[in-house]
mmCIF file of C-alpha atoms in Angstrom:
data_model
loop_
_atom_site.group_PDB
_atom_site.id
_atom_site.type_symbol
_atom_site.label_atom_id
_atom_site.label_comp_id
_atom_site.label_asym_id
_atom_site.label_seq_id
_atom_site.Cartn_x
_atom_site.Cartn_y
_atom_site.Cartn_z
ATOM 1 C CA MET L 1 38.692 13.213 26.312
ATOM 2 C CA LYS L 2 39.872 14.871 29.540
ATOM 3 C CA VAL L 3 42.995 13.157 30.883
ATOM 4 C CA GLY L 4 45.038 13.434 34.050
ATOM 5 C CA ILE L 5 48.529 12.047 34.644
ATOM 6 C CA VAL L 6 50.049 10.880 37.914
ATOM 7 C CA GLY L 7 53.751 10.278 37.426
ATOM 8 C CA LEU L 8 54.902 12.473 34.530
ATOM 9 C CA GLY L 9 58.136 10.632 33.866
ATOM 10 C CA TYR L 10 59.819 10.075 30.518
ATOM 11 C CA ARG L 11 57.432 7.296 29.496
ATOM 12 C CA LEU L 12 54.229 9.204 30.252
ATOM 13 C CA GLY L 13 55.640 12.376 28.703
ATOM 14 C CA TYR L 14 56.311 10.357 25.552
ATOM 15 C CA LEU L 15 52.867 8.726 25.650
ATOM 16 C CA ALA L 16 51.232 12.132 26.066
ATOM 17 C CA ARG L 17 52.821 13.058 22.743
ATOM 18 C CA ILE L 18 51.781 9.782 21.072
ATOM 19 C CA PHE L 19 48.187 9.920 22.336
ATOM 20 C CA SER L 20 47.843 13.611 21.449
ATOM 21 C CA ALA L 21 49.080 12.933 17.915
ATOM 22 C CA SER L 22 46.829 9.871 17.503
ATOM 23 C CA LEU L 23 43.597 11.105 19.109
ATOM 24 C CA PRO L 24 42.342 14.579 18.117
ATOM 25 C CA ASP L 25 40.261 14.997 21.289
ATOM 26 C CA PHE L 26 42.981 13.848 23.720
ATOM 27 C CA ASP L 27 43.471 16.649 26.253
ATOM 28 C CA VAL L 28 45.787 16.391 29.263
ATOM 29 C CA VAL L 29 44.297 18.842 31.750
ATOM 30 C CA GLY L 30 46.548 18.230 34.752
ATOM 31 C CA TYR L 31 49.324 16.176 36.263
ATOM 32 C CA VAL L 32 50.828 15.181 39.609
ATOM 33 C CA ASP L 33 54.572 14.676 40.023
ATOM 34 C CA PRO L 34 56.978 16.348 42.473
ATOM 35 C CA GLU L 35 59.856 15.772 40.026
ATOM 36 C CA PRO L 36 58.289 15.622 36.516
ATOM 37 C CA ALA L 37 61.199 14.261 34.474
ATOM 38 C CA GLY L 38 58.961 14.068 31.390
ATOM 39 C CA LEU L 39 57.978 17.720 31.477
ATOM 40 C CA SER L 40 60.996 18.807 29.418
ATOM 41 C CA TYR L 41 59.994 16.275 26.758
ATOM 42 C CA THR L 42 56.409 17.537 26.536
ATOM 43 C CA LYS L 43 57.685 21.120 26.298
ATOM 44 C CA GLN L 44 60.139 20.135 23.552
ATOM 45 C CA PHE L 45 57.306 18.771 21.407
ATOM 46 C CA ASP L 46 54.693 21.378 22.426
ATOM 47 C CA VAL L 47 52.424 18.844 24.139
ATOM 48 C CA PRO L 48 50.238 20.652 26.710
ATOM 49 C CA VAL L 49 49.914 18.830 30.032
ATOM 50 C CA GLY L 50 47.701 21.273 31.915
ATOM 51 C CA LYS L 51 48.023 22.338 35.521
ATOM 52 C CA ALA L 52 50.390 20.887 38.103
ATOM 53 C CA TYR L 53 48.623 19.556 41.203
ATOM 54 C CA GLY L 54 50.128 18.723 44.564
ATOM 55 C CA SER L 55 48.393 15.365 44.951
ATOM 56 C CA LEU L 56 46.249 12.905 43.037
ATOM 57 C CA GLU L 57 43.312 13.743 45.291
ATOM 58 C CA GLU L 58 43.659 17.435 44.381
ATOM 59 C CA LEU L 59 43.794 16.570 40.672
ATOM 60 C CA LEU L 60 40.650 14.429 40.892
ATOM 61 C CA ALA L 61 38.852 17.131 42.871
ATOM 62 C CA GLY L 62 39.940 19.912 40.543
ATOM 63 C CA GLU L 63 39.225 18.255 37.186
ATOM 64 C CA THR L 64 36.494 16.089 35.679
ATOM 65 C CA LEU L 65 38.515 13.287 34.087
ATOM 66 C CA ASP L 66 37.596 10.640 31.566
ATOM 67 C CA LEU L 67 40.920 8.852 32.012
ATOM 68 C CA LEU L 68 43.674 8.765 34.625
ATOM 69 C CA MET L 69 47.087 7.689 33.304
ATOM 70 C CA VAL L 70 49.390 6.163 35.924
ATOM 71 C CA GLY L 71 53.110 6.448 35.229
ATOM 72 C CA SER L 72 54.433 6.724 38.761
ATOM 73 C CA PRO L 73 57.189 4.408 40.049
ATOM 74 C CA ASN L 74 55.875 0.856 40.040
ATOM 75 C CA HIS L 75 55.523 0.475 43.809
ATOM 76 C CA LEU L 76 53.017 3.379 43.836
ATOM 77 C CA HIS L 77 50.754 2.035 41.078
ATOM 78 C CA LEU L 78 48.313 0.120 43.266
ATOM 79 C CA GLY L 79 47.472 3.100 45.456
ATOM 80 C CA HIS L 80 47.042 5.416 42.480
ATOM 81 C CA ILE L 81 44.870 2.894 40.616
ATOM 82 C CA ARG L 82 42.691 2.399 43.695
ATOM 83 C CA THR L 83 42.251 6.157 44.140
ATOM 84 C CA GLY L 84 41.236 6.555 40.500
ATOM 85 C CA LEU L 85 38.743 3.694 40.622
ATOM 86 C CA ASP L 86 37.251 4.970 43.888
ATOM 87 C CA SER L 87 36.683 8.308 42.112
ATOM 88 C CA GLY L 88 34.794 6.642 39.271
ATOM 89 C CA VAL L 89 37.509 7.256 36.649
ATOM 90 C CA LYS L 90 38.844 4.776 34.101
ATOM 91 C CA VAL L 91 42.549 4.091 34.620
ATOM 92 C CA PHE L 92 45.414 3.393 32.239
ATOM 93 C CA SER L 93 48.502 2.034 34.024
ATOM 94 C CA GLU L 94 51.967 1.619 32.661
ATOM 95 C CA LYS L 95 53.469 -1.831 33.062
ATOM 96 C CA PRO L 96 54.163 -3.602 35.297
ATOM 97 C CA VAL L 97 50.859 -2.894 36.973
ATOM 98 C CA VAL L 98 52.015 -3.925 40.468
ATOM 99 C CA THR L 99 55.236 -5.222 42.018
ATOM 100 C CA THR L 100 54.450 -8.126 44.358
ATOM 101 C CA VAL L 101 52.233 -11.184 44.631
ATOM 102 C CA GLU L 102 50.258 -9.567 47.465
ATOM 103 C CA GLU L 103 49.663 -6.394 45.437
ATOM 104 C CA THR L 104 48.516 -8.598 42.553
ATOM 105 C CA MET L 105 45.889 -10.238 44.762
ATOM 106 C CA GLU L 106 44.746 -6.849 46.064
ATOM 107 C CA LEU L 107 44.338 -5.488 42.540
ATOM 108 C CA ALA L 108 42.488 -8.660 41.528
ATOM 109 C CA ARG L 109 39.980 -7.933 44.294
ATOM 110 C CA LEU L 110 39.614 -4.363 43.007
ATOM 111 C CA ILE L 111 38.960 -5.765 39.524
ATOM 112 C CA ALA L 112 36.252 -7.972 40.993
ATOM 113 C CA GLU L 113 34.667 -4.846 42.470
ATOM 114 C CA PHE L 114 35.081 -2.359 39.623
ATOM 115 C CA GLY L 115 35.402 -4.586 36.522
ATOM 116 C CA SER L 116 38.425 -5.273 34.333
ATOM 117 C CA ASP L 117 37.324 -2.803 31.636
ATOM 118 C CA ASN L 118 37.991 0.071 34.018
ATOM 119 C CA VAL L 119 41.728 -0.694 34.178
ATOM 120 C CA MET L 120 43.781 -0.651 30.989
ATOM 121 C CA VAL L 121 47.472 -1.459 30.808
ATOM 122 C CA GLY L 122 50.391 -0.384 28.644
ATOM 123 C CA LEU L 123 51.540 -3.787 27.414
ATOM 124 C CA VAL L 124 52.243 -2.129 24.124
ATOM 125 C CA LEU L 125 53.844 -5.082 22.307
ATOM 126 C CA ARG L 126 50.403 -6.701 21.995
ATOM 127 C CA TYR L 127 49.762 -3.986 19.390
ATOM 128 C CA ALA L 128 52.994 -4.522 17.413
ATOM 129 C CA PRO L 129 52.471 -5.564 13.771
ATOM 130 C CA LEU L 130 54.891 -8.488 14.240
ATOM 131 C CA TYR L 131 52.861 -9.941 17.103
ATOM 132 C CA VAL L 132 49.599 -9.370 15.246
ATOM 133 C CA ASP L 133 51.036 -11.326 12.313
ATOM 134 C CA LEU L 134 52.263 -14.111 14.618
ATOM 135 C CA ARG L 135 48.806 -14.582 16.115
ATOM 136 C CA LYS L 136 47.223 -14.519 12.643
ATOM 137 C CA ALA L 137 49.578 -17.266 11.431
ATOM 138 C CA GLN L 138 48.652 -19.261 14.504
ATOM 139 C CA LYS L 139 44.918 -18.686 13.973
ATOM 140 C CA ASP L 140 45.278 -19.693 10.312
ATOM 141 C CA GLY L 141 46.591 -23.091 11.405
ATOM 142 C CA LEU L 142 50.140 -22.659 10.118
ATOM 143 C CA LEU L 143 51.736 -23.650 13.422
ATOM 144 C CA GLY L 144 49.424 -26.300 14.875
ATOM 145 C CA ASP L 145 49.648 -27.139 18.566
ATOM 146 C CA ILE L 146 52.382 -25.061 20.198
ATOM 147 C CA VAL L 147 55.120 -27.357 21.475
ATOM 148 C CA SER L 148 57.951 -25.091 22.625
ATOM 149 C CA ILE L 149 59.200 -21.512 22.484
ATOM 150 C CA GLU L 150 62.684 -20.023 22.585
ATOM 151 C CA ALA L 151 62.557 -16.281 23.310
ATOM 152 C CA SER L 152 64.750 -13.424 24.489
ATOM 153 C CA GLU L 153 64.870 -9.747 25.289
ATOM 154 C CA HIS L 154 68.366 -8.320 25.053
ATOM 155 C CA ILE L 155 69.128 -4.648 25.527
ATOM 156 C CA ALA L 156 72.185 -2.608 24.598
ATOM 157 C CA PRO L 157 74.791 -1.418 27.132
ATOM 158 C CA TYR L 158 73.453 2.166 27.146
ATOM 159 C CA HIS L 159 70.036 0.836 28.168
ATOM 160 C CA GLY L 160 71.435 -1.619 30.692
ATOM 161 C CA ALA L 161 73.468 1.183 32.268
ATOM 162 C CA PHE L 162 70.266 3.218 32.548
ATOM 163 C CA PHE L 163 68.744 0.472 34.671
ATOM 164 C CA MET L 164 71.808 0.519 36.925
ATOM 165 C CA ARG L 165 71.401 4.309 37.386
ATOM 166 C CA ASP L 166 67.628 4.793 37.543
ATOM 167 C CA TRP L 167 65.178 4.164 40.415
ATOM 168 C CA ARG L 168 64.413 0.878 38.676
ATOM 169 C CA ARG L 169 67.732 -0.442 40.021
ATOM 170 C CA TYR L 170 66.013 -1.155 43.340
ATOM 171 C CA GLU L 171 63.630 -4.126 43.437
ATOM 172 C CA LYS L 172 61.635 -2.433 46.211
ATOM 173 C CA TYR L 173 60.564 0.179 43.646
ATOM 174 C CA SER L 174 60.603 -1.748 40.351
ATOM 175 C CA GLY L 175 59.651 -5.244 41.490
ATOM 176 C CA SER L 176 62.640 -6.663 39.585
ATOM 177 C CA PHE L 177 64.219 -6.338 36.161
ATOM 178 C CA MET L 178 62.342 -9.384 34.859
ATOM 179 C CA LEU L 179 59.068 -7.842 35.998
ATOM 180 C CA GLU L 180 59.798 -4.254 34.984
ATOM 181 C CA LYS L 181 61.240 -4.879 31.544
ATOM 182 C CA CYS L 182 60.302 -8.386 30.397
ATOM 183 C CA CYS L 183 56.634 -8.577 31.458
ATOM 184 C CA HIS L 184 55.872 -7.409 27.885
ATOM 185 C CA ASP L 185 57.491 -10.479 26.420
ATOM 186 C CA LEU L 186 56.146 -12.947 28.962
ATOM 187 C CA ASP L 187 52.632 -11.699 28.226
ATOM 188 C CA LEU L 188 53.138 -12.245 24.486
ATOM 189 C CA TYR L 189 54.187 -15.861 24.862
ATOM 190 C CA ASN L 190 51.554 -16.640 27.494
ATOM 191 C CA GLY L 191 49.080 -15.510 24.855
ATOM 192 C CA VAL L 192 50.614 -17.695 22.148
ATOM 193 C CA VAL L 193 50.656 -20.796 24.358
ATOM 194 C CA GLY L 194 47.088 -20.184 25.514
ATOM 195 C CA ALA L 195 47.663 -21.669 28.957
ATOM 196 C CA ARG L 196 48.972 -20.532 32.300
ATOM 197 C CA PRO L 197 52.527 -21.293 33.465
ATOM 198 C CA ALA L 198 52.627 -24.286 35.796
ATOM 199 C CA ARG L 199 56.271 -24.729 36.838
ATOM 200 C CA VAL L 200 59.237 -22.366 36.643
ATOM 201 C CA ALA L 201 63.014 -22.611 37.082
ATOM 202 C CA SER L 202 65.439 -19.718 36.682
ATOM 203 C CA PHE L 203 69.104 -18.744 36.985
ATOM 204 C CA GLY L 204 70.889 -15.404 36.814
ATOM 205 C CA GLY L 205 72.639 -12.603 38.634
ATOM 206 C CA LYS L 206 74.901 -9.611 37.978
ATOM 207 C CA ARG L 207 78.155 -10.237 36.128
ATOM 208 C CA SER L 208 78.525 -7.414 33.576
ATOM 209 C CA PHE L 209 77.864 -4.210 35.540
ATOM 210 C CA VAL L 210 80.287 -4.915 38.374
ATOM 211 C CA PRO L 211 83.413 -2.960 39.452
ATOM 212 C CA LYS L 212 85.984 -5.271 37.824
ATOM 213 C CA ASN L 213 84.439 -4.559 34.399
ATOM 214 C CA ALA L 214 84.510 -0.756 34.678
ATOM 215 C CA PRO L 215 86.431 0.863 31.788
ATOM 216 C CA GLU L 216 89.816 2.167 32.906
ATOM 217 C CA GLY L 217 91.841 5.049 31.505
ATOM 218 C CA LEU L 218 88.986 6.388 29.405
ATOM 219 C CA GLY L 219 87.714 9.954 29.186
ATOM 220 C CA ILE L 220 84.083 11.031 29.487
ATOM 221 C CA ASN L 221 83.618 10.905 25.707
ATOM 222 C CA ASP L 222 84.667 7.251 25.698
ATOM 223 C CA THR L 223 82.199 6.258 28.424
ATOM 224 C CA GLU L 224 79.323 8.425 27.193
ATOM 225 C CA VAL L 225 77.435 5.302 26.143
ATOM 226 C CA TYR L 226 76.727 4.455 29.784
ATOM 227 C CA HIS L 227 75.132 7.852 30.432
ATOM 228 C CA ARG L 228 73.330 8.370 27.136
ATOM 229 C CA LYS L 229 69.865 7.574 28.435
ATOM 230 C CA PRO L 230 68.893 10.052 31.178
ATOM 231 C CA SER L 231 67.584 8.803 34.502
ATOM 232 C CA GLY L 232 64.894 10.523 36.515
ATOM 233 C CA TRP L 233 63.860 10.197 40.136
ATOM 234 C CA MET L 234 66.601 8.871 42.442
ATOM 235 C CA GLY L 235 69.076 8.749 39.561
ATOM 236 C CA THR L 236 72.796 8.208 40.024
ATOM 237 C CA GLU L 237 75.813 8.505 37.741
ATOM 238 C CA LYS L 238 77.273 5.242 39.018
ATOM 239 C CA VAL L 239 77.106 2.284 36.635
ATOM 240 C CA PHE L 240 79.637 -0.443 37.381
ATOM 241 C CA ASP L 241 79.770 0.511 41.073
ATOM 242 C CA SER L 242 76.029 1.107 41.334
ATOM 243 C CA ASP L 243 74.145 -0.002 44.440
ATOM 244 C CA ALA L 244 71.583 -1.706 42.186
ATOM 245 C CA ASP L 245 70.123 -4.969 43.490
ATOM 246 C CA ILE L 246 68.629 -6.034 40.140
ATOM 247 C CA ILE L 247 70.207 -8.679 37.896
ATOM 248 C CA ASP L 248 71.902 -7.972 34.567
ATOM 249 C CA PHE L 249 71.270 -11.423 33.055
ATOM 250 C CA GLN L 250 68.701 -14.147 33.654
ATOM 251 C CA THR L 251 67.577 -17.390 32.037
ATOM 252 C CA ALA L 252 64.249 -19.049 32.823
ATOM 253 C CA ILE L 253 62.536 -22.313 31.892
ATOM 254 C CA VAL L 254 58.743 -22.490 31.956
ATOM 255 C CA GLU L 255 56.407 -25.468 31.714
ATOM 256 C CA TYR L 256 52.808 -24.548 30.890
ATOM 257 C CA ALA L 257 49.671 -26.275 32.111
ATOM 258 C CA ASN L 258 49.026 -27.721 28.643
ATOM 259 C CA GLY L 259 52.509 -29.286 28.431
ATOM 260 C CA ALA L 260 54.186 -26.680 26.213
ATOM 261 C CA SER L 261 57.484 -25.209 27.401
ATOM 262 C CA MET L 262 59.527 -22.033 26.960
ATOM 263 C CA THR L 263 63.068 -20.876 27.568
ATOM 264 C CA PHE L 264 63.498 -17.127 28.085
ATOM 265 C CA HIS L 265 66.771 -15.215 28.281
ATOM 266 C CA THR L 266 67.438 -11.582 29.111
ATOM 267 C CA ASN L 267 70.739 -9.684 29.222
ATOM 268 C CA LEU L 268 71.423 -5.958 29.774
ATOM 269 C CA ASN L 269 74.789 -5.738 28.011
ATOM 270 C CA VAL L 270 74.242 -6.898 24.413
ATOM 271 C CA PRO L 271 75.986 -4.560 21.915
ATOM 272 C CA ASP L 272 74.035 -5.781 18.876
ATOM 273 C CA GLU L 273 70.710 -6.045 20.636
ATOM 274 C CA TYR L 274 67.781 -8.205 19.586
ATOM 275 C CA ARG L 275 64.353 -9.220 20.858
ATOM 276 C CA ARG L 276 63.367 -12.390 19.137
ATOM 277 C CA PHE L 277 61.343 -15.564 19.341
ATOM 278 C CA CYS L 278 61.089 -18.972 17.770
ATOM 279 C CA VAL L 279 57.671 -20.551 18.251
ATOM 280 C CA ILE L 280 57.683 -24.229 17.253
ATOM 281 C CA GLY L 281 54.416 -26.011 16.659
ATOM 282 C CA ALA L 282 53.426 -29.454 15.462
ATOM 283 C CA LYS L 283 52.747 -28.137 11.933
ATOM 284 C CA GLY L 284 55.157 -25.251 11.538
ATOM 285 C CA MET L 285 57.662 -22.833 13.002
ATOM 286 C CA ALA L 286 57.440 -19.044 13.389
ATOM 287 C CA GLU L 287 60.423 -16.860 14.133
ATOM 288 C CA GLY L 288 60.727 -13.113 14.397
ATOM 289 C CA ASP L 289 62.636 -10.223 15.900
ATOM 290 C CA PHE L 290 61.099 -6.977 17.130
ATOM 291 C CA VAL L 291 64.415 -5.130 16.780
ATOM 292 C CA ARG L 292 65.615 -6.568 13.471
ATOM 293 C CA ASN L 293 62.108 -6.330 12.030
ATOM 294 C CA PHE L 294 61.468 -9.690 10.411
ATOM 295 C CA PHE L 295 58.899 -12.472 10.615
ATOM 296 C CA LYS L 296 59.115 -15.901 8.981
ATOM 297 C CA VAL L 297 56.982 -19.036 9.027
ATOM 298 C CA HIS L 298 58.092 -22.444 7.746
ATOM 299 C CA ASP L 299 56.016 -25.573 7.143
ATOM 300 C CA ALA L 300 57.123 -28.562 9.256
ATOM 301 C CA ARG L 301 56.451 -31.174 6.563
ATOM 302 C CA THR L 302 57.922 -29.513 3.481
ATOM 303 C CA SER L 303 60.232 -26.868 5.048
ATOM 304 C CA ALA L 304 58.610 -24.408 2.643
ATOM 305 C CA LYS L 305 58.808 -20.758 3.661
ATOM 306 C CA LEU L 306 55.160 -19.704 3.992
ATOM 307 C CA ILE L 307 55.679 -16.146 5.255
ATOM 308 C CA ASP L 308 58.672 -13.841 4.928
ATOM 309 C CA THR L 309 57.917 -10.308 6.106
ATOM 310 C CA ALA L 310 60.154 -7.317 6.801
ATOM 311 C CA TYR L 311 58.865 -4.310 8.741
ATOM 312 C CA SER L 312 59.809 -0.687 8.291
ATOM 313 C CA GLY L 313 59.125 0.387 11.873
ATOM 314 C CA SER L 314 58.061 3.891 12.822
ATOM 315 C CA GLU L 315 59.905 7.197 13.126
ATOM 316 C CA LEU L 316 57.642 8.217 15.998
ATOM 317 C CA SER L 317 57.250 5.029 17.996
ATOM 318 C CA VAL L 318 59.955 3.453 20.146
ATOM 319 C CA HIS L 319 58.012 0.179 20.106
ATOM 320 C CA TYR L 320 58.063 -0.751 16.429
ATOM 321 C CA GLY L 321 54.886 1.177 15.522
ATOM 322 C CA ALA L 322 52.880 -0.273 18.391
ATOM 323 C CA ASP L 323 52.514 2.880 20.512
ATOM 324 C CA GLU L 324 50.365 4.673 17.942
ATOM 325 C CA GLN L 325 48.138 1.630 17.494
ATOM 326 C CA MET L 326 47.736 1.312 21.244
ATOM 327 C CA ALA L 327 46.669 4.950 21.453
ATOM 328 C CA ARG L 328 44.112 4.508 18.670
ATOM 329 C CA ASP L 329 42.735 1.297 20.170
ATOM 330 C CA ILE L 330 42.416 2.780 23.642
ATOM 331 C CA GLY L 331 40.643 5.786 22.132
ATOM 332 C CA ALA L 332 38.194 3.464 20.374
ATOM 333 C CA HIS L 333 37.709 1.533 23.600
ATOM 334 C CA MET L 334 37.040 4.699 25.580
ATOM 335 C CA LEU L 335 34.647 6.221 23.022
ATOM 336 C CA ASP L 336 32.905 3.155 21.557
ATOM 337 C CA GLY L 337 33.654 0.268 23.898
ATOM 338 C CA ALA L 338 35.801 -1.489 21.284
ATOM 339 C CA PRO L 339 37.677 -4.540 22.653
ATOM 340 C CA LEU L 340 41.396 -4.349 23.428
ATOM 341 C CA PRO L 341 43.935 -7.083 22.558
ATOM 342 C CA VAL L 342 45.237 -7.221 26.129
ATOM 343 C CA SER L 343 43.550 -6.953 29.526
ATOM 344 C CA VAL L 344 44.778 -6.070 32.985
ATOM 345 C CA ILE L 345 44.228 -9.740 33.892
ATOM 346 C CA ASN L 346 46.688 -10.751 31.143
ATOM 347 C CA ALA L 347 49.137 -8.241 32.591
ATOM 348 C CA LEU L 348 48.787 -9.613 36.112
ATOM 349 C CA GLU L 349 49.295 -13.175 34.857
ATOM 350 C CA ALA L 350 52.524 -12.134 33.125
ATOM 351 C CA GLY L 351 53.590 -10.339 36.295
ATOM 352 C CA LEU L 352 53.003 -13.422 38.425
ATOM 353 C CA LEU L 353 55.157 -15.432 36.011
ATOM 354 C CA ALA L 354 57.975 -12.866 36.279
ATOM 355 C CA LEU L 355 57.757 -12.944 40.070
ATOM 356 C CA ALA L 356 57.858 -16.755 40.019
ATOM 357 C CA MET L 357 60.993 -16.590 37.857
ATOM 358 C CA ASP L 358 62.623 -14.358 40.454
ATOM 359 C CA GLU L 359 61.547 -16.635 43.299
ATOM 360 C CA ALA L 360 63.020 -19.624 41.471
ATOM 361 C CA ARG L 361 66.277 -17.736 40.868
ATOM 362 C CA ARG L 362 66.616 -16.640 44.496
ATOM 363 C CA THR L 363 65.656 -19.975 46.067
ATOM 364 C CA LYS L 364 67.337 -22.215 43.476
ATOM 365 C CA THR L 365 64.168 -24.311 43.306
ATOM 366 C CA VAL L 366 61.509 -25.219 40.761
ATOM 367 C CA VAL L 367 58.469 -23.103 41.628
ATOM 368 C CA ASP L 368 55.038 -24.708 41.343
ATOM 369 C CA MET L 369 52.483 -21.993 40.544
ATOM 370 C CA SER L 370 49.294 -23.978 41.213
ATOM 371 C CA GLU L 371 48.556 -22.373 44.599
ATOM 372 C CA THR L 372 49.261 -18.918 43.158
ATOM 373 C CA TRP L 373 46.614 -19.428 40.484
ATOM 374 C CA LYS L 374 44.098 -20.668 43.059
ATOM 375 C CA ARG L 375 44.620 -17.504 45.095
ATOM 376 C CA PHE L 376 44.451 -15.318 42.000
ATOM 377 C CA ASP L 377 41.200 -16.839 40.759
ATOM 378 C CA ALA L 378 39.660 -16.530 44.206
ATOM 379 C CA ALA L 379 40.635 -12.844 44.341
ATOM 380 C CA LEU L 380 39.226 -12.215 40.854
ATOM 381 C CA SER L 381 35.923 -13.674 42.023
ATOM 382 C CA GLY L 382 35.905 -11.305 44.994
ATOM 383 C CA HIS L 383 36.955 -13.909 47.531
ATOM 384 C CA GLY L 384 40.170 -15.047 49.112
ATOM 385 C CA SER L 385 42.783 -13.158 51.059
#
């Protein structure tokens, strides 16, 4: 499998290692990136990434690719995906796929032209054993009709500080924190509910990483936590006085078209981090945590514990063992046409929900998504504007 990379940042450098270890015929033959932050990582683990090219067009002209992997800053994804599709190459894009509603509609029209199977997306949590077990419990009838969900993604201060220092601190590049980081989670719960979001309210802002909370009188060793995770393109050392325009906490309320509801909370300054859910159905309740590695299901009538699972995680994967499974599944899809558990359409739906959350937060209104879905469906059918 001949592979090219556009945007060799830390994530794609890491994925090059994961895919190479998981797929014997995975061969990165070239990459495009003026500042390849992930190159040191690939060199550290002896992962060959081929020849450096000056542009994506030069890479596509110089190599015969089976797969183009897009890991460039989010605002560049659409152009790189379009160029790959126009060249007849299958594309894998890191999440979020695009950064705005208008880009979403444009990509939907490209999907109508080229087909959804030609664009794959790195919503890696769909492959996590915990989520697989959640969907199995649901399929087995242990939960019944989904009524409501309480969910969160909380990250530790070192990770939150990274977002204040990296290019992702600017919404014009990332889309927003909710879109960049939490689209994983929103996709998971959209899948569990089995319906599209209908109405959204949201509240949040920046209250932790602000100047008044900067540590005072501490040496560099005491504040190392805020610089532990390296930033790449457009990085800065500023944390509490960063020029970031992203939030550092946000709460959202979602009503789905089938009547189910969800509350979702994210915070970038949680010392004992967790990423958990409680899915409550008419027949039972499922709760789990991707960080603390547990999954439980209780029966609504008897309160009996039906499932109690602990996970060991993975020494290689940063996503609870899901990265390796994603690599294997994408390999099977590429070679044999095997189905994938998540599609680019799922990813775009989660992205539209994240963008609606941000609109609701900014405008202090309840956002009705009905017109958005009409536009999206029209674009997917090759129509609309």
